[in-house]
PDB file of C-alpha atoms in Angstrom:
ATOM      1  CA  UNK A   1      -0.084   0.174   0.133  1.00 80.00           C
ATOM      2  CA  UNK A   2       3.067   2.170   0.860  1.00 86.00           C
ATOM      3  CA  UNK A   3       3.982   2.015  -2.351  1.00 85.00           C
ATOM      4  CA  UNK A   4       0.646   2.308  -4.374  1.00 88.00           C
ATOM      5  CA  UNK A   5       0.232   5.372  -2.326  1.00 89.00           C
ATOM      6  CA  UNK A   6       3.356   6.915  -3.835  1.00 88.00           C
ATOM      7  CA  UNK A   7       2.280   6.182  -7.692  1.00 88.00           C
ATOM      8  CA  UNK A   8      -0.992   7.763  -6.811  1.00 90.00           C
ATOM      9  CA  UNK A   9       0.484  10.993  -5.630  1.00 88.00           C
ATOM     10  CA  UNK A  10       2.967  10.647  -8.751  1.00 87.00           C
ATOM     11  CA  UNK A  11       0.116  10.534 -11.002  1.00 91.00           C
ATOM     12  CA  UNK A  12      -1.846  13.470  -9.883  1.00 92.00           C
ATOM     13  CA  UNK A  13       1.103  15.579 -10.005  1.00 87.00           C
ATOM     14  CA  UNK A  14       2.044  14.135 -13.655  1.00 91.00           C
ATOM     15  CA  UNK A  15      -0.778  15.179 -14.845  1.00 94.00           C
ATOM     16  CA  UNK A  16      -1.204  18.528 -12.997  1.00 94.00           C
ATOM     17  CA  UNK A  17       0.790  20.493 -15.706  1.00 94.00           C
ATOM     18  CA  UNK A  18      -2.380  20.901 -18.221  1.00 95.00           C
ATOM     19  CA  UNK A  19      -5.061  22.282 -15.586  1.00 95.00           C
ATOM     20  CA  UNK A  20      -2.639  24.717 -14.794  1.00 95.00           C
ATOM     21  CA  UNK A  21      -1.916  25.914 -17.717  1.00 95.00           C
ATOM     22  CA  UNK A  22      -5.346  26.281 -18.397  1.00 95.00           C
ATOM     23  CA  UNK A  23      -5.697  28.372 -15.178  1.00 95.00           C
ATOM     24  CA  UNK A  24      -2.887  30.301 -16.853  1.00 95.00           C
ATOM     25  CA  UNK A  25      -4.966  30.932 -19.943  1.00 94.00           C
ATOM     26  CA  UNK A  26      -7.676  32.447 -17.320  1.00 94.00           C
ATOM     27  CA  UNK A  27      -5.312  34.666 -15.923  1.00 93.00           C
ATOM     28  CA  UNK A  28      -4.414  32.769 -12.690  1.00 95.00           C
ATOM     29  CA  UNK A  29      -0.603  32.515 -12.583  1.00 96.00           C
ATOM     30  CA  UNK A  30       0.777  29.257 -11.245  1.00 96.00           C
ATOM     31  CA  UNK A  31       1.787  30.640  -7.750  1.00 96.00           C
ATOM     32  CA  UNK A  32      -1.683  32.343  -7.445  1.00 96.00           C
ATOM     33  CA  UNK A  33      -3.149  28.968  -8.381  1.00 95.00           C
ATOM     34  CA  UNK A  34      -0.763  27.275  -5.939  1.00 94.00           C
ATOM     35  CA  UNK A  35      -1.480  29.613  -2.827  1.00 94.00           C
ATOM     36  CA  UNK A  36      -5.645  28.916  -3.255  1.00 92.00           C
ATOM     37  CA  UNK A  37      -5.007  24.947  -3.604  1.00 88.00           C
ATOM     38  CA  UNK A  38      -3.546  24.615  -0.500  1.00 90.00           C
ATOM     39  CA  UNK A  39      -5.810  27.382   1.108  1.00 90.00           C
ATOM     40  CA  UNK A  40      -8.640  24.419   1.037  1.00 82.00           C
ATOM     41  CA  UNK A  41      -6.074  21.673   1.881  1.00 83.00           C
ATOM     42  CA  UNK A  42      -5.264  23.615   4.815  1.00 90.00           C
ATOM     43  CA  UNK A  43      -9.093  24.190   5.761  1.00 89.00           C
ATOM     44  CA  UNK A  44      -9.833  20.600   5.555  1.00 85.00           C
ATOM     45  CA  UNK A  45      -7.331  19.586   7.690  1.00 88.00           C
ATOM     46  CA  UNK A  46      -8.104  22.330  10.667  1.00 91.00           C
ATOM     47  CA  UNK A  47     -11.821  21.177   9.923  1.00 90.00           C
ATOM     48  CA  UNK A  48     -10.883  17.570  10.661  1.00 87.00           C
ATOM     49  CA  UNK A  49      -7.809  18.360  13.119  1.00 89.00           C
ATOM     50  CA  UNK A  50      -8.008  21.649  14.907  1.00 90.00           C
ATOM     51  CA  UNK A  51      -5.198  20.341  17.138  1.00 91.00           C
ATOM     52  CA  UNK A  52      -2.950  20.006  14.378  1.00 91.00           C
ATOM     53  CA  UNK A  53      -2.038  23.967  14.724  1.00 92.00           C
ATOM     54  CA  UNK A  54      -0.938  23.584  18.335  1.00 92.00           C
ATOM     55  CA  UNK A  55       1.668  20.965  17.602  1.00 91.00           C
ATOM     56  CA  UNK A  56       2.819  22.896  14.206  1.00 92.00           C
ATOM     57  CA  UNK A  57       3.432  25.973  16.151  1.00 91.00           C
ATOM     58  CA  UNK A  58       5.769  24.370  18.766  1.00 90.00           C
ATOM     59  CA  UNK A  59       7.878  22.236  16.742  1.00 91.00           C
ATOM     60  CA  UNK A  60      10.536  23.913  14.284  1.00 91.00           C
ATOM     61  CA  UNK A  61      11.098  20.791  12.578  1.00 91.00           C
ATOM     62  CA  UNK A  62       7.682  21.012  11.053  1.00 94.00           C
ATOM     63  CA  UNK A  63       8.155  24.667   9.877  1.00 94.00           C
ATOM     64  CA  UNK A  64      11.220  23.215   8.156  1.00 93.00           C
ATOM     65  CA  UNK A  65       8.944  20.545   6.306  1.00 94.00           C
ATOM     66  CA  UNK A  66       6.178  23.795   5.356  1.00 95.00           C
ATOM     67  CA  UNK A  67       9.485  25.763   3.851  1.00 95.00           C
ATOM     68  CA  UNK A  68      10.599  22.604   2.222  1.00 94.00           C
ATOM     69  CA  UNK A  69       6.940  21.544   0.939  1.00 92.00           C
ATOM     70  CA  UNK A  70       6.494  25.587  -0.322  1.00 94.00           C
ATOM     71  CA  UNK A  71       9.167  25.295  -2.172  1.00 95.00           C
ATOM     72  CA  UNK A  72       8.581  22.038  -3.962  1.00 92.00           C
ATOM     73  CA  UNK A  73       5.237  23.291  -4.666  1.00 92.00           C
ATOM     74  CA  UNK A  74       5.774  27.024  -5.829  1.00 95.00           C
ATOM     75  CA  UNK A  75       8.726  25.557  -7.880  1.00 96.00           C
ATOM     76  CA  UNK A  76       6.995  22.628  -9.557  1.00 94.00           C
ATOM     77  CA  UNK A  77       3.944  24.143 -10.272  1.00 95.00           C
ATOM     78  CA  UNK A  78       5.128  27.490 -12.015  1.00 96.00           C
ATOM     79  CA  UNK A  79       7.979  25.302 -13.936  1.00 95.00           C
ATOM     80  CA  UNK A  80       5.388  22.924 -15.663  1.00 94.00           C
ATOM     81  CA  UNK A  81       3.338  25.840 -16.571  1.00 94.00           C
ATOM     82  CA  UNK A  82       5.923  27.380 -18.519  1.00 93.00           C
ATOM     83  CA  UNK A  83       8.567  25.145 -19.664  1.00 90.00           C
ATOM     84  CA  UNK A  84       8.617  21.852 -21.540  1.00 87.00           C
ATOM     85  CA  UNK A  85       6.773  19.536 -19.141  1.00 90.00           C
ATOM     86  CA  UNK A  86       9.307  16.423 -19.791  1.00 84.00           C
ATOM     87  CA  UNK A  87      12.268  18.185 -19.294  1.00 83.00           C
ATOM     88  CA  UNK A  88      11.047  19.636 -16.103  1.00 88.00           C
ATOM     89  CA  UNK A  89       9.858  16.586 -14.493  1.00 86.00           C
ATOM     90  CA  UNK A  90      13.333  15.257 -15.477  1.00 79.00           C
ATOM     91  CA  UNK A  91      14.680  18.023 -13.651  1.00 81.00           C
ATOM     92  CA  UNK A  92      12.819  17.701 -10.627  1.00 84.00           C
ATOM     93  CA  UNK A  93      13.648  14.023 -10.390  1.00 75.00           C
ATOM     94  CA  UNK A  94      17.272  14.702 -10.440  1.00 74.00           C
ATOM     95  CA  UNK A  95      15.792  14.362  -6.876  1.00 71.00           C
ATOM     96  CA  UNK A  96      17.022  10.849  -5.941  1.00 66.00           C
ATOM     97  CA  UNK A  97      20.905  12.743  -5.565  1.00 73.00           C
ATOM     98  CA  UNK A  98      19.529  15.272  -3.344  1.00 77.00           C
ATOM     99  CA  UNK A  99      17.576  12.508  -1.495  1.00 72.00           C
ATOM    100  CA  UNK A 100      20.554  10.067  -1.009  1.00 72.00           C
ATOM    101  CA  UNK A 101      22.756  12.927   0.170  1.00 77.00           C
ATOM    102  CA  UNK A 102      20.250  14.225   2.388  1.00 79.00           C
ATOM    103  CA  UNK A 103      19.707  10.919   3.930  1.00 73.00           C
ATOM    104  CA  UNK A 104      22.979  10.280   4.770  1.00 77.00           C
ATOM    105  CA  UNK A 105      23.547  13.494   6.333  1.00 79.00           C
ATOM    106  CA  UNK A 106      20.296  13.566   8.755  1.00 76.00           C
ATOM    107  CA  UNK A 107      18.741  10.104   8.932  1.00 70.00           C
ATOM    108  CA  UNK A 108      22.088   8.314   8.824  1.00 76.00           C
ATOM    109  CA  UNK A 109      20.845   5.950   5.423  1.00 73.00           C
ATOM    110  CA  UNK A 110      24.670   5.273   3.843  1.00 77.00           C
ATOM    111  CA  UNK A 111      23.346   4.662   0.388  1.00 72.00           C
ATOM    112  CA  UNK A 112      23.814   0.866  -0.458  1.00 78.00           C
ATOM    113  CA  UNK A 113      25.089  -0.468  -3.750  1.00 83.00           C
ATOM    114  CA  UNK A 114      21.975  -0.671  -5.192  1.00 79.00           C
ATOM    115  CA  UNK A 115      20.664   2.521  -4.161  1.00 77.00           C
ATOM    116  CA  UNK A 116      24.031   4.036  -5.872  1.00 81.00           C
ATOM    117  CA  UNK A 117      23.318   1.684  -9.037  1.00 83.00           C
ATOM    118  CA  UNK A 118      19.957   3.412  -9.106  1.00 79.00           C
ATOM    119  CA  UNK A 119      20.718   7.199  -8.973  1.00 79.00           C
ATOM    120  CA  UNK A 120      23.313   6.411 -11.568  1.00 85.00           C
ATOM    121  CA  UNK A 121      20.476   4.978 -13.958  1.00 84.00           C
ATOM    122  CA  UNK A 122      18.070   8.019 -13.291  1.00 78.00           C
ATOM    123  CA  UNK A 123      21.103  10.479 -13.628  1.00 81.00           C
ATOM    124  CA  UNK A 124      22.148   8.882 -17.092  1.00 86.00           C
ATOM    125  CA  UNK A 125      18.578   8.593 -18.083  1.00 81.00           C
ATOM    126  CA  UNK A 126      18.554  12.190 -17.533  1.00 76.00           C
ATOM    127  CA  UNK A 127      21.218  12.941 -19.552  1.00 80.00           C
ATOM    128  CA  UNK A 128      20.162  11.533 -22.558  1.00 81.00           C
ATOM    129  CA  UNK A 129      16.884  13.037 -21.885  1.00 74.00           C
ATOM    130  CA  UNK A 130      17.951  16.539 -21.839  1.00 74.00           C
ATOM    131  CA  UNK A 131      21.233  16.246 -24.266  1.00 71.00           C
ATOM    132  CA  UNK A 132      20.431  18.588 -27.525  1.00 68.00           C
ATOM    133  CA  UNK A 133      21.091  17.243 -30.709  1.00 66.00           C
ATOM    134  CA  UNK A 134      23.391  19.889 -31.689  1.00 67.00           C
ATOM    135  CA  UNK A 135      25.400  19.914 -28.192  1.00 64.00           C
ATOM    136  CA  UNK A 136      27.907  17.360 -26.386  1.00 66.00           C
ATOM    137  CA  UNK A 137      26.468  17.599 -23.353  1.00 67.00           C
ATOM    138  CA  UNK A 138      23.284  18.407 -21.804  1.00 67.00           C
ATOM    139  CA  UNK A 139      22.042  21.909 -21.327  1.00 67.00           C
ATOM    140  CA  UNK A 140      20.185  23.768 -18.823  1.00 67.00           C
ATOM    141  CA  UNK A 141      18.360  26.658 -20.104  1.00 66.00           C
ATOM    142  CA  UNK A 142      15.791  29.353 -18.987  1.00 80.00           C
ATOM    143  CA  UNK A 143      13.542  29.640 -15.488  1.00 90.00           C
ATOM    144  CA  UNK A 144      11.632  26.144 -16.406  1.00 90.00           C
ATOM    145  CA  UNK A 145      15.400  24.615 -15.793  1.00 84.00           C
ATOM    146  CA  UNK A 146      15.715  26.218 -12.619  1.00 88.00           C
ATOM    147  CA  UNK A 147      12.344  25.970 -11.271  1.00 93.00           C
ATOM    148  CA  UNK A 148      12.997  22.002 -11.753  1.00 90.00           C
ATOM    149  CA  UNK A 149      16.080  21.724  -9.955  1.00 86.00           C
ATOM    150  CA  UNK A 150      14.477  23.722  -6.821  1.00 92.00           C
ATOM    151  CA  UNK A 151      11.892  22.110  -6.557  1.00 92.00           C
ATOM    152  CA  UNK A 152      13.517  18.630  -6.901  1.00 87.00           C
ATOM    153  CA  UNK A 153      15.833  19.973  -4.094  1.00 89.00           C
ATOM    154  CA  UNK A 154      12.784  20.786  -2.092  1.00 91.00           C
ATOM    155  CA  UNK A 155      10.965  17.407  -2.391  1.00 85.00           C
ATOM    156  CA  UNK A 156      14.036  15.786  -1.743  1.00 83.00           C
ATOM    157  CA  UNK A 157      14.217  17.752   1.456  1.00 88.00           C
ATOM    158  CA  UNK A 158      10.410  17.057   2.007  1.00 86.00           C
ATOM    159  CA  UNK A 159      10.996  13.372   2.002  1.00 79.00           C
ATOM    160  CA  UNK A 160      13.863  13.507   4.113  1.00 83.00           C
ATOM    161  CA  UNK A 161      11.615  15.537   7.047  1.00 87.00           C
ATOM    162  CA  UNK A 162       8.664  13.275   6.601  1.00 83.00           C
ATOM    163  CA  UNK A 163      10.744  10.142   7.433  1.00 78.00           C
ATOM    164  CA  UNK A 164      12.708  12.427  10.193  1.00 82.00           C
ATOM    165  CA  UNK A 165       9.193  13.511  11.979  1.00 83.00           C
ATOM    166  CA  UNK A 166       7.427   9.847  11.403  1.00 79.00           C
ATOM    167  CA  UNK A 167       7.013  10.205  15.247  1.00 84.00           C
ATOM    168  CA  UNK A 168       4.466  13.812  14.763  1.00 85.00           C
ATOM    169  CA  UNK A 169       1.136  13.220  14.410  1.00 84.00           C
ATOM    170  CA  UNK A 170      -0.051  13.172  10.715  1.00 82.00           C
ATOM    171  CA  UNK A 171      -2.211  15.616  10.913  1.00 87.00           C
ATOM    172  CA  UNK A 172       0.059  18.036  12.151  1.00 91.00           C
ATOM    173  CA  UNK A 173       2.588  16.856   9.134  1.00 89.00           C
ATOM    174  CA  UNK A 174      -0.028  17.699   6.723  1.00 86.00           C
ATOM    175  CA  UNK A 175      -0.915  21.065   7.780  1.00 92.00           C
ATOM    176  CA  UNK A 176       2.971  21.973   7.771  1.00 93.00           C
ATOM    177  CA  UNK A 177       2.842  21.037   4.570  1.00 90.00           C
ATOM    178  CA  UNK A 178      -0.162  22.533   3.433  1.00 90.00           C
ATOM    179  CA  UNK A 179       0.657  25.747   5.276  1.00 94.00           C
ATOM    180  CA  UNK A 180       4.127  26.156   3.332  1.00 94.00           C
ATOM    181  CA  UNK A 181       1.849  25.724   0.136  1.00 93.00           C
ATOM    182  CA  UNK A 182       0.240  28.970   0.960  1.00 94.00           C
ATOM    183  CA  UNK A 183       2.554  31.087   2.501  1.00 94.00           C
ATOM    184  CA  UNK A 184       5.511  30.790   0.252  1.00 95.00           C
ATOM    185  CA  UNK A 185       4.217  30.894  -3.268  1.00 96.00           C
ATOM    186  CA  UNK A 186       1.787  33.452  -2.139  1.00 95.00           C
ATOM    187  CA  UNK A 187       4.475  35.439  -0.545  1.00 95.00           C
ATOM    188  CA  UNK A 188       6.725  35.132  -3.835  1.00 96.00           C
ATOM    189  CA  UNK A 189       3.502  36.154  -5.592  1.00 96.00           C
ATOM    190  CA  UNK A 190       2.574  39.262  -3.587  1.00 96.00           C
ATOM    191  CA  UNK A 191       6.779  40.113  -4.182  1.00 96.00           C
ATOM    192  CA  UNK A 192       6.928  39.229  -7.941  1.00 97.00           C
ATOM    193  CA  UNK A 193       3.723  40.774  -8.508  1.00 96.00           C
ATOM    194  CA  UNK A 194       4.982  44.208  -7.026  1.00 95.00           C
ATOM    195  CA  UNK A 195       8.054  44.308  -9.002  1.00 95.00           C
ATOM    196  CA  UNK A 196       5.744  43.402 -12.250  1.00 93.00           C
ATOM    197  CA  UNK A 197       7.474  40.119 -12.743  1.00 93.00           C
ATOM    198  CA  UNK A 198       3.835  38.358 -12.872  1.00 95.00           C
ATOM    199  CA  UNK A 199       0.372  39.187 -13.117  1.00 95.00           C
ATOM    200  CA  UNK A 200      -1.695  40.378 -10.050  1.00 95.00           C
ATOM    201  CA  UNK A 201      -4.686  37.989  -8.902  1.00 93.00           C
ATOM    202  CA  UNK A 202      -7.504  38.480 -11.783  1.00 92.00           C
ATOM    203  CA  UNK A 203     -10.569  39.976 -11.100  1.00 90.00           C
ATOM    204  CA  UNK A 204     -12.903  36.852  -9.621  1.00 87.00           C
ATOM    205  CA  UNK A 205     -14.013  34.125 -12.105  1.00 88.00           C
ATOM    206  CA  UNK A 206     -16.528  31.296 -11.280  1.00 89.00           C
ATOM    207  CA  UNK A 207     -14.466  29.274 -13.634  1.00 90.00           C
ATOM    208  CA  UNK A 208     -11.040  29.719 -12.449  1.00 92.00           C
ATOM    209  CA  UNK A 209     -12.201  29.610  -9.098  1.00 91.00           C
ATOM    210  CA  UNK A 210     -13.953  26.314  -9.729  1.00 91.00           C
ATOM    211  CA  UNK A 211     -11.270  25.128 -11.621  1.00 92.00           C
ATOM    212  CA  UNK A 212      -8.758  26.062  -8.635  1.00 91.00           C
ATOM    213  CA  UNK A 213     -10.615  24.122  -6.063  1.00 89.00           C
ATOM    214  CA  UNK A 214     -11.007  20.859  -7.818  1.00 91.00           C
ATOM    215  CA  UNK A 215      -7.441  20.931  -8.593  1.00 92.00           C
ATOM    216  CA  UNK A 216      -6.989  21.597  -4.885  1.00 88.00           C
ATOM    217  CA  UNK A 217      -8.742  18.760  -3.706  1.00 89.00           C
ATOM    218  CA  UNK A 218      -6.943  16.527  -6.048  1.00 91.00           C
ATOM    219  CA  UNK A 219      -3.589  17.777  -4.835  1.00 86.00           C
ATOM    220  CA  UNK A 220      -4.860  17.221  -1.446  1.00 84.00           C
ATOM    221  CA  UNK A 221      -5.405  13.638  -1.786  1.00 88.00           C
ATOM    222  CA  UNK A 222      -2.071  13.049  -3.258  1.00 85.00           C
ATOM    223  CA  UNK A 223      -0.303  14.883  -0.783  1.00 75.00           C
ATOM    224  CA  UNK A 224      -2.129  13.004   1.902  1.00 80.00           C
ATOM    225  CA  UNK A 225      -1.104   9.402  -0.325  1.00 87.00           C
ATOM    226  CA  UNK A 226       2.604  10.866   0.060  1.00 76.00           C
ATOM    227  CA  UNK A 227       2.383  11.105   3.528  1.00 71.00           C
ATOM    228  CA  UNK A 228       1.441   7.858   3.943  1.00 84.00           C
ATOM    229  CA  UNK A 229       3.736   6.421   1.804  1.00 84.00           C
ATOM    230  CA  UNK A 230       7.008   8.353   2.310  1.00 75.00           C
ATOM    231  CA  UNK A 231       6.636   8.030   5.930  1.00 75.00           C
ATOM    232  CA  UNK A 232       6.479   4.164   5.822  1.00 81.00           C
ATOM    233  CA  UNK A 233       9.366   3.805   2.895  1.00 79.00           C
ATOM    234  CA  UNK A 234      13.020   4.585   3.140  1.00 76.00           C
ATOM    235  CA  UNK A 235      13.985   7.875   1.184  1.00 65.00           C
ATOM    236  CA  UNK A 236      16.259   6.102  -1.164  1.00 63.00           C
ATOM    237  CA  UNK A 237      13.541   3.939  -2.470  1.00 73.00           C
ATOM    238  CA  UNK A 238      10.221   6.315  -2.227  1.00 73.00           C
ATOM    239  CA  UNK A 239      12.617   8.886  -3.993  1.00 65.00           C
ATOM    240  CA  UNK A 240      12.933   6.699  -7.002  1.00 70.00           C
ATOM    241  CA  UNK A 241       9.614   4.788  -6.992  1.00 75.00           C
ATOM    242  CA  UNK A 242       8.213   8.511  -7.200  1.00 74.00           C
ATOM    243  CA  UNK A 243       9.638   8.738 -10.534  1.00 72.00           C
ATOM    244  CA  UNK A 244       6.756   6.857 -12.281  1.00 78.00           C
ATOM    245  CA  UNK A 245       5.469  10.671 -12.254  1.00 83.00           C
ATOM    246  CA  UNK A 246       7.572  10.783 -15.147  1.00 81.00           C
ATOM    247  CA  UNK A 247       5.283   8.172 -17.239  1.00 81.00           C
ATOM    248  CA  UNK A 248       2.061   9.892 -16.283  1.00 89.00           C
ATOM    249  CA  UNK A 249       3.951  13.756 -17.215  1.00 90.00           C
ATOM    250  CA  UNK A 250       5.404  12.599 -20.729  1.00 84.00           C
ATOM    251  CA  UNK A 251       2.363  10.543 -22.117  1.00 87.00           C
ATOM    252  CA  UNK A 252       0.076  13.389 -21.343  1.00 91.00           C
ATOM    253  CA  UNK A 253       2.526  15.720 -22.685  1.00 90.00           C
ATOM    254  CA  UNK A 254       2.690  13.743 -26.020  1.00 87.00           C
ATOM    255  CA  UNK A 255      -1.261  13.220 -25.818  1.00 87.00           C
ATOM    256  CA  UNK A 256      -2.365  16.621 -24.645  1.00 86.00           C
ATOM    257  CA  UNK A 257       0.200  19.142 -25.321  1.00 83.00           C
ATOM    258  CA  UNK A 258       1.792  18.005 -28.877  1.00 84.00           C
ATOM    259  CA  UNK A 259       5.244  17.042 -27.509  1.00 85.00           C
ATOM    260  CA  UNK A 260       7.690  14.982 -29.210  1.00 80.00           C
ATOM    261  CA  UNK A 261       9.248  12.107 -27.659  1.00 78.00           C
ATOM    262  CA  UNK A 262      12.680  11.314 -29.649  1.00 80.00           C
ATOM    263  CA  UNK A 263      14.261   7.787 -29.384  1.00 83.00           C
ATOM    264  CA  UNK A 264      17.147   9.345 -27.313  1.00 80.00           C
ATOM    265  CA  UNK A 265      14.460  10.768 -25.134  1.00 77.00           C
ATOM    266  CA  UNK A 266      12.558   7.582 -24.677  1.00 81.00           C
ATOM    267  CA  UNK A 267      15.599   5.670 -24.249  1.00 85.00           C
ATOM    268  CA  UNK A 268      16.441   8.194 -21.192  1.00 81.00           C
ATOM    269  CA  UNK A 269      13.456   7.748 -19.830  1.00 76.00           C
ATOM    270  CA  UNK A 270      13.252   3.997 -19.892  1.00 81.00           C
ATOM    271  CA  UNK A 271      16.606   4.202 -17.773  1.00 84.00           C
ATOM    272  CA  UNK A 272      14.629   6.352 -15.399  1.00 74.00           C
ATOM    273  CA  UNK A 273      11.667   3.700 -15.017  1.00 73.00           C
ATOM    274  CA  UNK A 274      13.999   0.870 -14.589  1.00 80.00           C
ATOM    275  CA  UNK A 275      15.541   2.788 -11.675  1.00 74.00           C
ATOM    276  CA  UNK A 276      12.118   2.852 -10.632  1.00 67.00           C
ATOM    277  CA  UNK A 277      11.365  -0.875 -10.889  1.00 68.00           C
ATOM    278  CA  UNK A 278      14.329  -1.750  -9.411  1.00 73.00           C
ATOM    279  CA  UNK A 279      13.590   0.118  -6.321  1.00 65.00           C
ATOM    280  CA  UNK A 280       9.950  -0.812  -6.070  1.00 57.00           C
ATOM    281  CA  UNK A 281      11.379  -4.814  -6.223  1.00 64.00           C
ATOM    282  CA  UNK A 282      13.838  -4.286  -3.358  1.00 60.00           C
ATOM    283  CA  UNK A 283      11.310  -2.752  -1.156  1.00 52.00           C
ATOM    284  CA  UNK A 284       9.167  -5.619  -1.841  1.00 51.00           C
ATOM    285  CA  UNK A 285      12.063  -7.933  -0.807  1.00 55.00           C
ATOM    286  CA  UNK A 286      12.478  -6.399   2.212  1.00 52.00           C
ATOM    287  CA  UNK A 287       9.613  -6.587   3.395  1.00 49.00           C
ATOM    288  CA  UNK A 288       8.899 -10.061   2.281  1.00 49.00           C
ATOM    289  CA  UNK A 289      12.342 -10.705   4.460  1.00 47.00           C
TER     290      UNK A 289
END
C-alpha cells in the first residue's frame, strides 16, 4: 500500500500541468493558483484536526517541512506551466541525488550499492533526455530548468523530513506541508507582482475559482497519499519510486500537449523507469524478508 500511495501521488502531479496551464490561460498565475490550492487543503485539515495547529506552532522541524513543501509546490507548478513538461519533470527528478545525500547526512541512511546504481541509472537517463541533438553535453537553459532543479531539491528535503518526523502527528505534518503551500508561493507571488514580474491576482471568475478548487482537492488527496507512503518507505526507495510521475507527465504531454519524444528521450526515460522498477522490487524483497 505505501508504494501504491506514492504512485497515486505521482499520477496526480504528473497530470497537473494541463489544468495549471488552463488556469494560467484564464489569467491565474501558477503561484497564485498554488496558494489557492492549499487554502482548501489547510481548511480541510483544520476542520478534521484543529489540534494540529498547536503541534505545528511548537515544532521548528515542521516549519522546515513547510518551507520544503512550499518551495517544491511553487517551483514545480510554475515550471510545468511555462516550460517543456518532460524536461522540467526530469530535472525535478534528479531529486534522488539530493535525497540520498540528505538521508545520509540527517538520517544516517548510508547509500547501499544498489541505491547508488539506481541513482546512476536515473542520472544517465536524465543526461540522455536533456542533451540537445546539436550539443555534446546536457544544456540547462531558462527559468523552467531552474524551477525544476529547485523543486527537486525541495521535494528531496520534504521526503527526508517526513521520515525524520514520522513520530509527529499525521495531521500536523500534513498541515505543515499545506501551510507551506500557501505561505511560500503566496508570499513570492506578492513580491513578484509588486515588481511587475508576474500578473496580479485576476478579477473574480467562477471558472478559474472552480478549476482551482477542483485541482486543489486532487492535490490534497495526492499529498495525503505522499504522507502515508513517504513516512513508511526508506528515502532512497521512495524518491525513485516517485519517478513514475515521468510516465504520466510524458504520456500526457505527448497526447495533450503536442510534445515529441525522440528515440534518445525514450531511451533516457526507459533508464529512469528501470531505476524505479528496481527500487520497487528491492522494497518488496525487504518487506518479504
